mmCIF file of C-alpha atoms (C1' of nucleotides) in Angstrom:
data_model
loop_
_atom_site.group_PDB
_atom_site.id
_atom_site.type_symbol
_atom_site.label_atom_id
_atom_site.label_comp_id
_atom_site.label_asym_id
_atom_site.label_seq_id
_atom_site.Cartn_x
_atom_site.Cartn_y
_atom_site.Cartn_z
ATOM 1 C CA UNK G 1 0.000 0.000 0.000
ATOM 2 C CA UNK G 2 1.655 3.165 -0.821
ATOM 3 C CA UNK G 3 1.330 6.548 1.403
ATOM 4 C CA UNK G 4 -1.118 8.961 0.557
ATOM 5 C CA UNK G 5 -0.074 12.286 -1.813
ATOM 6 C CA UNK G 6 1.229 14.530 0.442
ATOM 7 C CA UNK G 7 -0.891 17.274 -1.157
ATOM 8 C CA UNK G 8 -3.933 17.021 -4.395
ATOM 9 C CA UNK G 9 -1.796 17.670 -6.924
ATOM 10 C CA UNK G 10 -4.825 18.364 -9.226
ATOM 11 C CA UNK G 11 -5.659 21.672 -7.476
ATOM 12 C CA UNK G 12 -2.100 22.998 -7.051
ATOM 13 C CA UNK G 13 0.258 24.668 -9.348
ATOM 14 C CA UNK G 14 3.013 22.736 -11.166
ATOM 15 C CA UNK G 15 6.202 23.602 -12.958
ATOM 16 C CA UNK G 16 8.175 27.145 -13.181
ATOM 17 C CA UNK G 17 7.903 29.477 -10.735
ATOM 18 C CA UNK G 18 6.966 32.965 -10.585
ATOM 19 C CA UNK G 19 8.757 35.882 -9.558
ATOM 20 C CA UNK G 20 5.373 36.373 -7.940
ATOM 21 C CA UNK G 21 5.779 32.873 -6.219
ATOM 22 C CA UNK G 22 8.528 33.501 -5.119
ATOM 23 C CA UNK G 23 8.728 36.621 -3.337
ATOM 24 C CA UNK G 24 5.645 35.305 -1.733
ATOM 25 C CA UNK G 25 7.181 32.074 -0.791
ATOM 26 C CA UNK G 26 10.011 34.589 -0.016
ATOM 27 C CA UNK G 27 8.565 36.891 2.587
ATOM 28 C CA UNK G 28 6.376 34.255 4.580
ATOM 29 C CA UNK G 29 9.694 32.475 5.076
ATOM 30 C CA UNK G 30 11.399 35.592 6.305
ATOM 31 C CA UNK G 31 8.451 36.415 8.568
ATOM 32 C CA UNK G 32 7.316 33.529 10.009
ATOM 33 C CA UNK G 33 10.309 30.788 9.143
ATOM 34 C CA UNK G 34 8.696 27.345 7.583
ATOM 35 C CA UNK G 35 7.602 27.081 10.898
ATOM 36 C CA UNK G 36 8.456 23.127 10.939
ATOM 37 C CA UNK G 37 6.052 22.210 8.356
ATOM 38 C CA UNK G 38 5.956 22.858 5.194
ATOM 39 C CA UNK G 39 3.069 21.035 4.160
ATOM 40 C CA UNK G 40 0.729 23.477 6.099
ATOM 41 C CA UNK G 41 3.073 26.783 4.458
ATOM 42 C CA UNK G 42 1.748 27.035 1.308
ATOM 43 C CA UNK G 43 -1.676 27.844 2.354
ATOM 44 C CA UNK G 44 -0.510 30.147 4.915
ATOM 45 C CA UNK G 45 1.567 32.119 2.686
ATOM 46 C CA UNK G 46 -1.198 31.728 0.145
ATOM 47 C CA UNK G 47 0.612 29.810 -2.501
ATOM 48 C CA UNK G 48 -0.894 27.504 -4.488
ATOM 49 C CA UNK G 49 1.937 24.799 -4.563
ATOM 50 C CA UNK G 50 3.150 21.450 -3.006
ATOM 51 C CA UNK G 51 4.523 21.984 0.657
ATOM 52 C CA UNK G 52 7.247 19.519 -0.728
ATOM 53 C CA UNK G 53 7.518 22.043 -3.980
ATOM 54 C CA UNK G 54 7.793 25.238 -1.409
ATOM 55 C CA UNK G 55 10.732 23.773 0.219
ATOM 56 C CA UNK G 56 12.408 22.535 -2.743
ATOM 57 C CA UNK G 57 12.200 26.002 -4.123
ATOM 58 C CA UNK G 58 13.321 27.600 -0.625
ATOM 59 C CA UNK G 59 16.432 25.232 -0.020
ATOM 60 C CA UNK G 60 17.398 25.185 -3.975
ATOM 61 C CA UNK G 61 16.457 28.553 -5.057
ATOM 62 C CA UNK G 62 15.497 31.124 -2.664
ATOM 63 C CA UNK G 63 17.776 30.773 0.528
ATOM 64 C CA UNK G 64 19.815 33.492 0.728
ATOM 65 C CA UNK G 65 23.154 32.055 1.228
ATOM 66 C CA UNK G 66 22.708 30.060 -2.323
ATOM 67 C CA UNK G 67 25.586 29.995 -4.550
ATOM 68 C CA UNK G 68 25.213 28.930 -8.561
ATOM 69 C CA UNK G 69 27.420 27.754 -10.731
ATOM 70 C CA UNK G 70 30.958 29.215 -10.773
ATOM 71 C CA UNK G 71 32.300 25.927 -9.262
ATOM 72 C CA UNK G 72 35.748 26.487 -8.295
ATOM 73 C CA UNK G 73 38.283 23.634 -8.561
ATOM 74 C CA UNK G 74 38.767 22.964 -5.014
ATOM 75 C CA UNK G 75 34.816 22.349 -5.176
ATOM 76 C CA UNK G 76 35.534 19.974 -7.514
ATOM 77 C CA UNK G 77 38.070 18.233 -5.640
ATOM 78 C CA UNK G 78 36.087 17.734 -2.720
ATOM 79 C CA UNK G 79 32.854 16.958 -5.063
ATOM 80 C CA UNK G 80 35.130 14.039 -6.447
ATOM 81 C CA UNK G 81 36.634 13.192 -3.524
ATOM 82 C CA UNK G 82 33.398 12.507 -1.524
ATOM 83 C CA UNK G 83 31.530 11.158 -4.141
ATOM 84 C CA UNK G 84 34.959 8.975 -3.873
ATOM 85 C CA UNK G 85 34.445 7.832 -0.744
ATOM 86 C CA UNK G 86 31.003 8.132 -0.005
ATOM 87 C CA UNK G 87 28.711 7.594 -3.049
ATOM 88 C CA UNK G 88 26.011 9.721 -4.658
ATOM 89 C CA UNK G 89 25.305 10.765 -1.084
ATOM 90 C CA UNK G 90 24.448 14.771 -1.968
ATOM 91 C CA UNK G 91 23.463 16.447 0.758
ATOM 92 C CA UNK G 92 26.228 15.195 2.508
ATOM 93 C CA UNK G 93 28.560 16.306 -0.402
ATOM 94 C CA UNK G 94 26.749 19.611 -0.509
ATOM 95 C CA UNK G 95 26.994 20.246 3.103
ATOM 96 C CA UNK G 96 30.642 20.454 2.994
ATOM 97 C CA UNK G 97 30.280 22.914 0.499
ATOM 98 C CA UNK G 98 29.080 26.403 1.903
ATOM 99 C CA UNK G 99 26.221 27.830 -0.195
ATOM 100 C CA UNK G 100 25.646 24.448 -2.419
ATOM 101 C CA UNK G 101 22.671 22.338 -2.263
ATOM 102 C CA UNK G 102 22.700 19.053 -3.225
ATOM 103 C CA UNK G 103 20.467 19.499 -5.991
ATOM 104 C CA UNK G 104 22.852 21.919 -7.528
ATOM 105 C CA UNK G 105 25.759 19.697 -7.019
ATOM 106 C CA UNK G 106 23.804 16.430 -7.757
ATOM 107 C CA UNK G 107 23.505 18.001 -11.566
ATOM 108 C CA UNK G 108 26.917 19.627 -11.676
ATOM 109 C CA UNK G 109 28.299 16.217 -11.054
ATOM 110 C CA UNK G 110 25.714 14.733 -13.524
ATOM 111 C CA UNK G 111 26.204 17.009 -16.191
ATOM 112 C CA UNK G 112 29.731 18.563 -16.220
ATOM 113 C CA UNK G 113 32.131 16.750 -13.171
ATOM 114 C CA UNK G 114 31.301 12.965 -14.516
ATOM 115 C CA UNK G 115 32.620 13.609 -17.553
ATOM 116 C CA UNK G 116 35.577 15.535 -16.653
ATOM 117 C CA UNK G 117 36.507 13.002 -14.414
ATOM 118 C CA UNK G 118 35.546 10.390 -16.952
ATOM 119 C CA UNK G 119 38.105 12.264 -19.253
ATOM 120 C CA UNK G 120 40.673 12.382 -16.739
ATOM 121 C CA UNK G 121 40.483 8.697 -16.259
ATOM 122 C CA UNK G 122 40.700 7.739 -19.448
ATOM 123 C CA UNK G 123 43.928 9.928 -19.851
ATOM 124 C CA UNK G 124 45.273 8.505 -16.426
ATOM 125 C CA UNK G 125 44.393 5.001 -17.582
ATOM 126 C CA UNK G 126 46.953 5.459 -20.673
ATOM 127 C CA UNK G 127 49.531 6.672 -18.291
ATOM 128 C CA UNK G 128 49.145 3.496 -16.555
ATOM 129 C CA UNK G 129 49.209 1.553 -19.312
ATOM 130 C CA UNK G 130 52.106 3.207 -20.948
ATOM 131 C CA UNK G 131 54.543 3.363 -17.800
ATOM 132 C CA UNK G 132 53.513 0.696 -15.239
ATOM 133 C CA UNK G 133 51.893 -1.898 -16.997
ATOM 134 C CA UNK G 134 54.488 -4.769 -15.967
ATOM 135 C CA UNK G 135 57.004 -2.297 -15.009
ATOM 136 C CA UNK G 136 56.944 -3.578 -11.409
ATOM 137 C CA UNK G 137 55.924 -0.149 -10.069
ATOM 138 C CA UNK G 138 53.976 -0.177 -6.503
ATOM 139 C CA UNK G 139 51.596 1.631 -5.596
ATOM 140 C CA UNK G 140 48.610 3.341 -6.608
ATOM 141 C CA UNK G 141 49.640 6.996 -6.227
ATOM 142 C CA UNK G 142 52.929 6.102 -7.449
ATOM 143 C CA UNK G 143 51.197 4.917 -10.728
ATOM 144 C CA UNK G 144 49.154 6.413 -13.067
ATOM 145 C CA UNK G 145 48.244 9.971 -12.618
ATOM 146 C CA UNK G 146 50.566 10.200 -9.555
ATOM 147 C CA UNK G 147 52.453 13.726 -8.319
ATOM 148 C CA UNK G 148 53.370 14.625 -11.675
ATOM 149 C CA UNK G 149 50.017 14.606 -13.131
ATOM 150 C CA UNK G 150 48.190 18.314 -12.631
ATOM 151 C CA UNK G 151 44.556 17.169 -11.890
ATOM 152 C CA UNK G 152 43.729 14.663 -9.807
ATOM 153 C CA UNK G 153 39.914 14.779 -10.042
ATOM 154 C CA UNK G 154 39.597 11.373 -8.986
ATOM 155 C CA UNK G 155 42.387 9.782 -7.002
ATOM 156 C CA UNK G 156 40.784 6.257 -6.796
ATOM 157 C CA UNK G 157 37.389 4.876 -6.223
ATOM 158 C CA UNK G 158 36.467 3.376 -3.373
ATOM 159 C CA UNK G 159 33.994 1.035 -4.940
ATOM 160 C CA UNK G 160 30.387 2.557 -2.729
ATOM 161 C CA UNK G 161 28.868 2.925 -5.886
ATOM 162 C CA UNK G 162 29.151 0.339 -7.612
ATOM 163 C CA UNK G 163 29.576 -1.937 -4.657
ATOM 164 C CA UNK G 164 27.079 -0.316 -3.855
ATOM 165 C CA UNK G 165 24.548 -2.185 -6.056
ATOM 166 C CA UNK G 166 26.429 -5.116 -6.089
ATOM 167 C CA UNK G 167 26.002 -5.680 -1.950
ATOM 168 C CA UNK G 168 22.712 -3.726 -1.440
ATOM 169 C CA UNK G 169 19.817 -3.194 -2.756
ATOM 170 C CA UNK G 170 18.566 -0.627 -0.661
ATOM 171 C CA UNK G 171 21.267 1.212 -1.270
ATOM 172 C CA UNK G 172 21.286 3.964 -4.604
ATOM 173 C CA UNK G 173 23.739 3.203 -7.156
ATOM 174 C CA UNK G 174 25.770 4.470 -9.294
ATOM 175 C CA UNK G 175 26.732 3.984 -13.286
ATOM 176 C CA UNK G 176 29.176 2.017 -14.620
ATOM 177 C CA UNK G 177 30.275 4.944 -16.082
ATOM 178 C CA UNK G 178 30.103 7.102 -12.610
ATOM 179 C CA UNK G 179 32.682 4.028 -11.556
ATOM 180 C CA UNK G 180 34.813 4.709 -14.429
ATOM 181 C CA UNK G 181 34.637 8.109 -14.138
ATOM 182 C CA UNK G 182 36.315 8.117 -10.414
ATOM 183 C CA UNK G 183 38.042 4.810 -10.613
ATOM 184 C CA UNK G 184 41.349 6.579 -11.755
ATOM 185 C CA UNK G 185 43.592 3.670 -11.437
ATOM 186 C CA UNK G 186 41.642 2.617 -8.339
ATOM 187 C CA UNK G 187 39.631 0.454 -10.023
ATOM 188 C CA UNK G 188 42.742 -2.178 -9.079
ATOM 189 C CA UNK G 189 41.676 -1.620 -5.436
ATOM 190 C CA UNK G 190 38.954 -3.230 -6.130
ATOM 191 C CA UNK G 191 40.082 -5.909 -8.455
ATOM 192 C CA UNK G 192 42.399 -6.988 -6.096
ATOM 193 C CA UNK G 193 41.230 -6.808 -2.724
ATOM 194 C CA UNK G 194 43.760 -7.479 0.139
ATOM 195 C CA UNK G 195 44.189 -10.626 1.673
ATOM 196 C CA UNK G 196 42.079 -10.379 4.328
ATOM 197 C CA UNK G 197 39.084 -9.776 2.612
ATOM 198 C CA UNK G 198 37.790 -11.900 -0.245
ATOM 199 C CA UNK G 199 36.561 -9.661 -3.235
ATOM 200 C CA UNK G 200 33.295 -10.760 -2.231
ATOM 201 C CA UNK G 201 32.993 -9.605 1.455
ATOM 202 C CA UNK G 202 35.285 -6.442 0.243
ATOM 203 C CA UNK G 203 32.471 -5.538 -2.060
ATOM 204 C CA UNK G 204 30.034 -6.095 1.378
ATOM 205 C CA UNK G 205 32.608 -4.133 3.764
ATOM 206 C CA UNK G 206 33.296 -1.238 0.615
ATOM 207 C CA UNK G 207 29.303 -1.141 -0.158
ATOM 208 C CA UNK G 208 27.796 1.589 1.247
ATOM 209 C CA UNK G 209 25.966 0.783 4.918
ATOM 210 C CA UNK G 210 22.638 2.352 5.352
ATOM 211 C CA UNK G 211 21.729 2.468 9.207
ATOM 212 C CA UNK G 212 19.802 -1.450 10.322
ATOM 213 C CA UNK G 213 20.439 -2.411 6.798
ATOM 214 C CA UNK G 214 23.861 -2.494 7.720
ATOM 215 C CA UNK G 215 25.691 -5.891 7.387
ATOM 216 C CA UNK G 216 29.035 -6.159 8.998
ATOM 217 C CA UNK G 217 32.005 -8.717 6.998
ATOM 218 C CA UNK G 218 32.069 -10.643 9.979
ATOM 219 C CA UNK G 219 28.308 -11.651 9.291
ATOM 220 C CA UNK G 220 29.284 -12.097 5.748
ATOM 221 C CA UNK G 221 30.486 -15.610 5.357
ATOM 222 C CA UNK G 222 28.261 -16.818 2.231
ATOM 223 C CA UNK G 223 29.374 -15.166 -1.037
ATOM 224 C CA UNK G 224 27.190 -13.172 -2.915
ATOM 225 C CA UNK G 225 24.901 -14.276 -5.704
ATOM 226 C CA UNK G 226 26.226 -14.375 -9.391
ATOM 227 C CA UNK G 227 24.829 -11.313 -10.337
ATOM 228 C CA UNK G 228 26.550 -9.539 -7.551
ATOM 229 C CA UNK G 229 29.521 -11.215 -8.537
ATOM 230 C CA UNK G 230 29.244 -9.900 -12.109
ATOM 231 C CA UNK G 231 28.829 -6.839 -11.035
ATOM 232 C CA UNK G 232 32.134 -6.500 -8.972
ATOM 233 C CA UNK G 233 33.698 -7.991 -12.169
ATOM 234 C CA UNK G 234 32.390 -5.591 -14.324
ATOM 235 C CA UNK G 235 33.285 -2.987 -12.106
ATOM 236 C CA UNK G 236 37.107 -4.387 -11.792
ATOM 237 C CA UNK G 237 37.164 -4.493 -15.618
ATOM 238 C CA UNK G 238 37.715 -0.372 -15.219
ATOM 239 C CA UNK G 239 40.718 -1.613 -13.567
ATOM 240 C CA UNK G 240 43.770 -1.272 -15.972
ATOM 241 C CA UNK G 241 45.860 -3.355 -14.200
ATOM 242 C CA UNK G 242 46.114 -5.063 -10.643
ATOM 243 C CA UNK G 243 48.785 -3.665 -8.549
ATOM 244 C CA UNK G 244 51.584 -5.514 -7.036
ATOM 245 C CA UNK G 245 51.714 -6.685 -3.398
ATOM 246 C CA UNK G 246 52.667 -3.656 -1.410
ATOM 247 C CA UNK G 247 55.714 -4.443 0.299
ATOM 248 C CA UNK G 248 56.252 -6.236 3.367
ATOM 249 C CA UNK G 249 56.171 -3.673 6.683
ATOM 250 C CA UNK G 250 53.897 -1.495 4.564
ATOM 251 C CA UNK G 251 50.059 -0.639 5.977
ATOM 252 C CA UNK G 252 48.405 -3.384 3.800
ATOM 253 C CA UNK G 253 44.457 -4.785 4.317
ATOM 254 C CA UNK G 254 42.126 -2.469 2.986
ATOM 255 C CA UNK G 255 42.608 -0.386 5.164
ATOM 256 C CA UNK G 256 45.353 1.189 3.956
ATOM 257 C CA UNK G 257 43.933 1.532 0.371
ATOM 258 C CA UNK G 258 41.021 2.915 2.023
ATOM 259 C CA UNK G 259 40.347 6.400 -0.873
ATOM 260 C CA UNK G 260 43.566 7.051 1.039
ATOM 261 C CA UNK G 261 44.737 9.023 -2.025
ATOM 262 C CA UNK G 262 41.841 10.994 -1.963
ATOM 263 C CA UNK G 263 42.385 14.779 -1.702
ATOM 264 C CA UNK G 264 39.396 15.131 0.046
ATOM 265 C CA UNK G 265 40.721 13.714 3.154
ATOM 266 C CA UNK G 266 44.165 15.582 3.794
ATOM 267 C CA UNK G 267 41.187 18.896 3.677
ATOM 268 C CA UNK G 268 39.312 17.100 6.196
ATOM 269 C CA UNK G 269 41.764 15.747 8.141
ATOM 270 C CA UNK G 270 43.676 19.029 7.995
ATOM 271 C CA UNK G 271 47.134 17.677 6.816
ATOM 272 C CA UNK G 272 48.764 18.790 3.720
ATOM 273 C CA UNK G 273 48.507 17.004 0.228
ATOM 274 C CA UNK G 274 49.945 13.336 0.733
ATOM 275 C CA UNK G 275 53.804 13.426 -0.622
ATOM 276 C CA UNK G 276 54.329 12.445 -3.470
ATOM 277 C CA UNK G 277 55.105 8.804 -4.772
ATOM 278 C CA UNK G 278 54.423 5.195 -3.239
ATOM 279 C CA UNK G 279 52.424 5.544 -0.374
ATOM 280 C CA UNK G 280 52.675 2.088 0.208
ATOM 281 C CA UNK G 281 56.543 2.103 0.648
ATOM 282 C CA UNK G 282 57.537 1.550 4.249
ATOM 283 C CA UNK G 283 58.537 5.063 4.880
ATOM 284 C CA UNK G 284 54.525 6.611 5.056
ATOM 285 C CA UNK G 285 53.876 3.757 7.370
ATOM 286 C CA UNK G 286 53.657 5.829 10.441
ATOM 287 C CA UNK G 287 51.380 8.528 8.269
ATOM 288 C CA UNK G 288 49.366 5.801 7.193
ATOM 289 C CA UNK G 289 48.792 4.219 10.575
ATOM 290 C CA UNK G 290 48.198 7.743 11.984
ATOM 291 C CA UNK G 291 46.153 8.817 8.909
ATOM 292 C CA UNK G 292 43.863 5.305 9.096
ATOM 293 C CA UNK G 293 43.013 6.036 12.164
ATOM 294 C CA UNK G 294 41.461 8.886 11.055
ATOM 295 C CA UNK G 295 40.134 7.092 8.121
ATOM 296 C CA UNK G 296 38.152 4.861 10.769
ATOM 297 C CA UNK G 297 36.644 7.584 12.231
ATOM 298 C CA UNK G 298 35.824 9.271 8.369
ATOM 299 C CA UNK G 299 34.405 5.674 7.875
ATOM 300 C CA UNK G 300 31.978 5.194 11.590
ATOM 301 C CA UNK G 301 30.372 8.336 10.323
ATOM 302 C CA UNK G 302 29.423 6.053 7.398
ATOM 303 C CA UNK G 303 29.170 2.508 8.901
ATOM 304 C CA UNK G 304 26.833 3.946 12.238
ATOM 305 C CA UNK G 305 26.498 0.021 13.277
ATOM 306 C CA UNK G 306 29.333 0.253 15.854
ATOM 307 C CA UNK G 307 30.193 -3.080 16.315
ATOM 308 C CA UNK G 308 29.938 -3.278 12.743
ATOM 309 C CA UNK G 309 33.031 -0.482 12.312
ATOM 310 C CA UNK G 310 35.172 -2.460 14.644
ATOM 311 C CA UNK G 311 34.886 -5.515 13.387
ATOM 312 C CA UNK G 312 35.248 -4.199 9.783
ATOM 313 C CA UNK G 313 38.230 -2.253 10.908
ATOM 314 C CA UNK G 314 39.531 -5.487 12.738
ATOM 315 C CA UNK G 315 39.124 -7.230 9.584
ATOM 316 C CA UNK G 316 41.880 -4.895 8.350
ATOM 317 C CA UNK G 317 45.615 -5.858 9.213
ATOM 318 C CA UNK G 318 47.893 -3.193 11.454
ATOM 319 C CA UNK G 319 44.997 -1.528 12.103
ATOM 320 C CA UNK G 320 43.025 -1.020 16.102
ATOM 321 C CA UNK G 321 39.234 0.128 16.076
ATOM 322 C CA UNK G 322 38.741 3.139 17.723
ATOM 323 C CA UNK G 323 36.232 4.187 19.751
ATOM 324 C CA UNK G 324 32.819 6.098 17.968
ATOM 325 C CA UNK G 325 33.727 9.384 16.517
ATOM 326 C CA UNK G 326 32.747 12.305 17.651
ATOM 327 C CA UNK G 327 33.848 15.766 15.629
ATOM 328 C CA UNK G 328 34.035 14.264 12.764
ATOM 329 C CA UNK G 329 30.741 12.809 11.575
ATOM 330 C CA UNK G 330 29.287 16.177 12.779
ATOM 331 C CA UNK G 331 31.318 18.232 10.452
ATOM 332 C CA UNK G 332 29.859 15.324 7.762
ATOM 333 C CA UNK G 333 26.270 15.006 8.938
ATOM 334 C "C1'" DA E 1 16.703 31.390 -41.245
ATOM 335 C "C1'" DA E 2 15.114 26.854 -40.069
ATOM 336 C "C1'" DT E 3 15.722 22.580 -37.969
ATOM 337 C "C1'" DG E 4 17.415 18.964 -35.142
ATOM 338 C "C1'" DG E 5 20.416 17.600 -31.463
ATOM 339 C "C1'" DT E 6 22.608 18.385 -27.058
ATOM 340 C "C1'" DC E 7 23.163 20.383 -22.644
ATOM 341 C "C1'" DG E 8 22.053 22.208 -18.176
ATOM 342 C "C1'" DC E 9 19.006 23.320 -14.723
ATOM 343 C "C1'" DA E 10 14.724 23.388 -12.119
ATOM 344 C "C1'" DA E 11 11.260 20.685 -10.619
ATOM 345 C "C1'" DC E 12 8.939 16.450 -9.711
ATOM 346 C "C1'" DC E 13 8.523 11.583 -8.108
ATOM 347 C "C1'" DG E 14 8.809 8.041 -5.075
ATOM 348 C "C1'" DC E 15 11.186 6.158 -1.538
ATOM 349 C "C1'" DT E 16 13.138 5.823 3.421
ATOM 350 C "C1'" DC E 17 13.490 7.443 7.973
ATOM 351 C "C1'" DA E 18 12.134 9.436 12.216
ATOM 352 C "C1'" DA E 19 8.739 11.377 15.088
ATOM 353 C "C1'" DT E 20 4.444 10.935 17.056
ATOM 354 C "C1'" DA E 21 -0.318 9.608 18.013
ATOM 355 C "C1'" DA D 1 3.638 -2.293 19.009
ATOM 356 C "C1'" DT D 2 1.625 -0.339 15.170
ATOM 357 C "C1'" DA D 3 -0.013 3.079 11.953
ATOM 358 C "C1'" DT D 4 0.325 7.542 10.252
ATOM 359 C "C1'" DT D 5 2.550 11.596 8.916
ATOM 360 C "C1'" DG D 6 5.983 14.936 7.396
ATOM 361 C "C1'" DA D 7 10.799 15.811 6.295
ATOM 362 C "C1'" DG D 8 14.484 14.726 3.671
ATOM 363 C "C1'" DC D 9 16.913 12.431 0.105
ATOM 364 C "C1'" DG D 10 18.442 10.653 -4.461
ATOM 365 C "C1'" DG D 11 16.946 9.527 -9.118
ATOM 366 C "C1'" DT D 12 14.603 11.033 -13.023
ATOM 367 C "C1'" DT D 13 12.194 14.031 -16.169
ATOM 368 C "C1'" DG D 14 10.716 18.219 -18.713
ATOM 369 C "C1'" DC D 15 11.877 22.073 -20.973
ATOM 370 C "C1'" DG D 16 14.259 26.133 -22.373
ATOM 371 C "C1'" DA D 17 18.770 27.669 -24.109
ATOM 372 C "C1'" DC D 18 22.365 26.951 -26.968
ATOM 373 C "C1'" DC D 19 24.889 25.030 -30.838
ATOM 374 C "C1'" DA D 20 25.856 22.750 -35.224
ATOM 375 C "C1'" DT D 21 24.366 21.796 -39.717
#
DNA sequence: AATGGTCGCAACCGCTCAATA
DNA sequence: ATATTGAGCGGTTGCGACCAT
């Protein structure tokens, strides 16, 4: 049985707004505030819309700390970054982004940041190709687009999207082509997951976890259905090339290869860009052990089944749960 | 100038979640 | 404990603007 409309939508208006609407919808909001409810505002601002229309229009359009367009290429970093490491999760994308809304950057990513980033995978997957393919290089950031290249849209994709799909369905999902577009090389996380982890409880413990629908890899014994499987494979197939073995001593288990490349995550984390070269090699071993730790607590804002977190994270080599976050999933939620 | 195709944005749809009766 | 309701979210669609032919 599905819910009841929220409004009739024979009797109310539909489609574009008026300036008229909106200087209505405008000054009620500026007298009165939505007042908690927005299904009751229309008809006491004496609009003929959709409550749910009135506060699309308000958040999208009418607030007045909205920003359009003009994205700058920080934004985009972060945009990619997140979408990296969290999915197609907007209005927590947006929210890190003063004067977005998720709306706005749900199409800019649609419309003009896939396809960059689709571009700049496509030219990072040649450099791959071209210099590492069999050359015995390392690491992820020491291959493909690595220091050298200028614009890392998408350091590597930490497979929520498509694992997304694969592991839930209640999750949303994202293209093949949204995959591609922010695999950048780190499609070979994926294709090879670390020893610990079998690809297909990595594609459980990578899928996105959505509150009770959470499922932990511990609970994960059975592997997933052929479909599922197909879809990991597919998703792999953006893979150029599985890495090597990082070295021994090195942070290994997913952990470590955890969107740790993202740029996203020195901004968050308040560090500087990560250096340059083979993050896997044992030198960054300290960083990495200091910087998963912080990655655990990035990834408890996203895995809220406590018990869960820990025993993911204690599925990962090297690495100690810690204790629930606290700053941090504020600043994300 | 006319036409068809593409792009980008605003708006809508349908779902989940949380609060509450 | 259950049903109902509204808020919020992500996916999708409609349409005007722009561009190429």
């Amino acid at each position: 049985m599905g819910r009841a409309p929220c409004c009739d939508k024979t009797s109310v208006k539909r489609g574009p707004w008026s300036p008229e609407e909106d200087e209505l919808l405008r000054s009620y909001v500026h007298n009165h505030g939505t007042g908690g409810n927005w299904i009751a505002l229309p008809h006491k601002a004496g609009l003929n819309r959709c409550g749910k229309s009135c506060r699309l229009r308000w958040l999208n359009y009418l607030r007045p700390d909205i920003k359009h367009g003009g994205y700058t290429e920080q934004e985009d970093r972060i945009i990619c970054s997140l979408y990296n490491s969290i999915g197609s999760r907007w209005s927590i994308i947006a929210s890190k982004l003063p004067g977005r809304t998720d709306n706005d950057v749900k199409n800019y990513w649609n419309t003009k940041l896939k396809k960059k980033a689709m571009a700049m995978h496509q030219h990072q997957q040649e450099y791959y190709n071209n210099h590492h393919h069999g050359s015995g290089g390392r690491g992820r950031r020491g291959a493909g687009a690595g220091a050298a290249t200028p614009q890392r849209q998408c350091a590597s994709m930490h497979p929520s999207s498509a694992s997304a799909s694969a592991a839930s369905s209640a999750v949303t999902t994202a293209s093949a082509g949204d995959a591609a577009a922010c695999s950048f090389g780190g499609g070979a996380m994926y294709s090879s997951p670390p020893p610990a982890l079998q690809a297909h409880q990595a594609a459980a413990v990578l899928a996105r976890y959505d509150g009770g629908a959470a499922t932990t890899a511990a609970t994960l014994p059975a592997p997933p259905p052929p479909q599922q499987q197909q879809q990991a494979a597919s998703f792999a197939d953006f893979s150029p090339a599985p890495p090597p073995p990082p070295p021994a001593g090195a942070i290994n288990g997913w952990a470590g290869s955890l969107a740790i490349d993202d740029m996203f995550l020195p901004e968050l984390l308040g560090v500087g860009d990560f250096p340059p070269g083979d993050l896997f090699a044992t030198g960054f071993a300290p960083l990495l052990q200091d910087r998963a730790s912080s990655l655990q607590e990035l990834a408890a804002c996203y895995f809220p089944n406590a018990q869960a977190s820990a025993e993911m994270w204690a599925a990962a080599d090297h690495v100690k749960p810690l204790p629930p976050p606290a700053g941090l999933c504020h600043s994300l939620t």
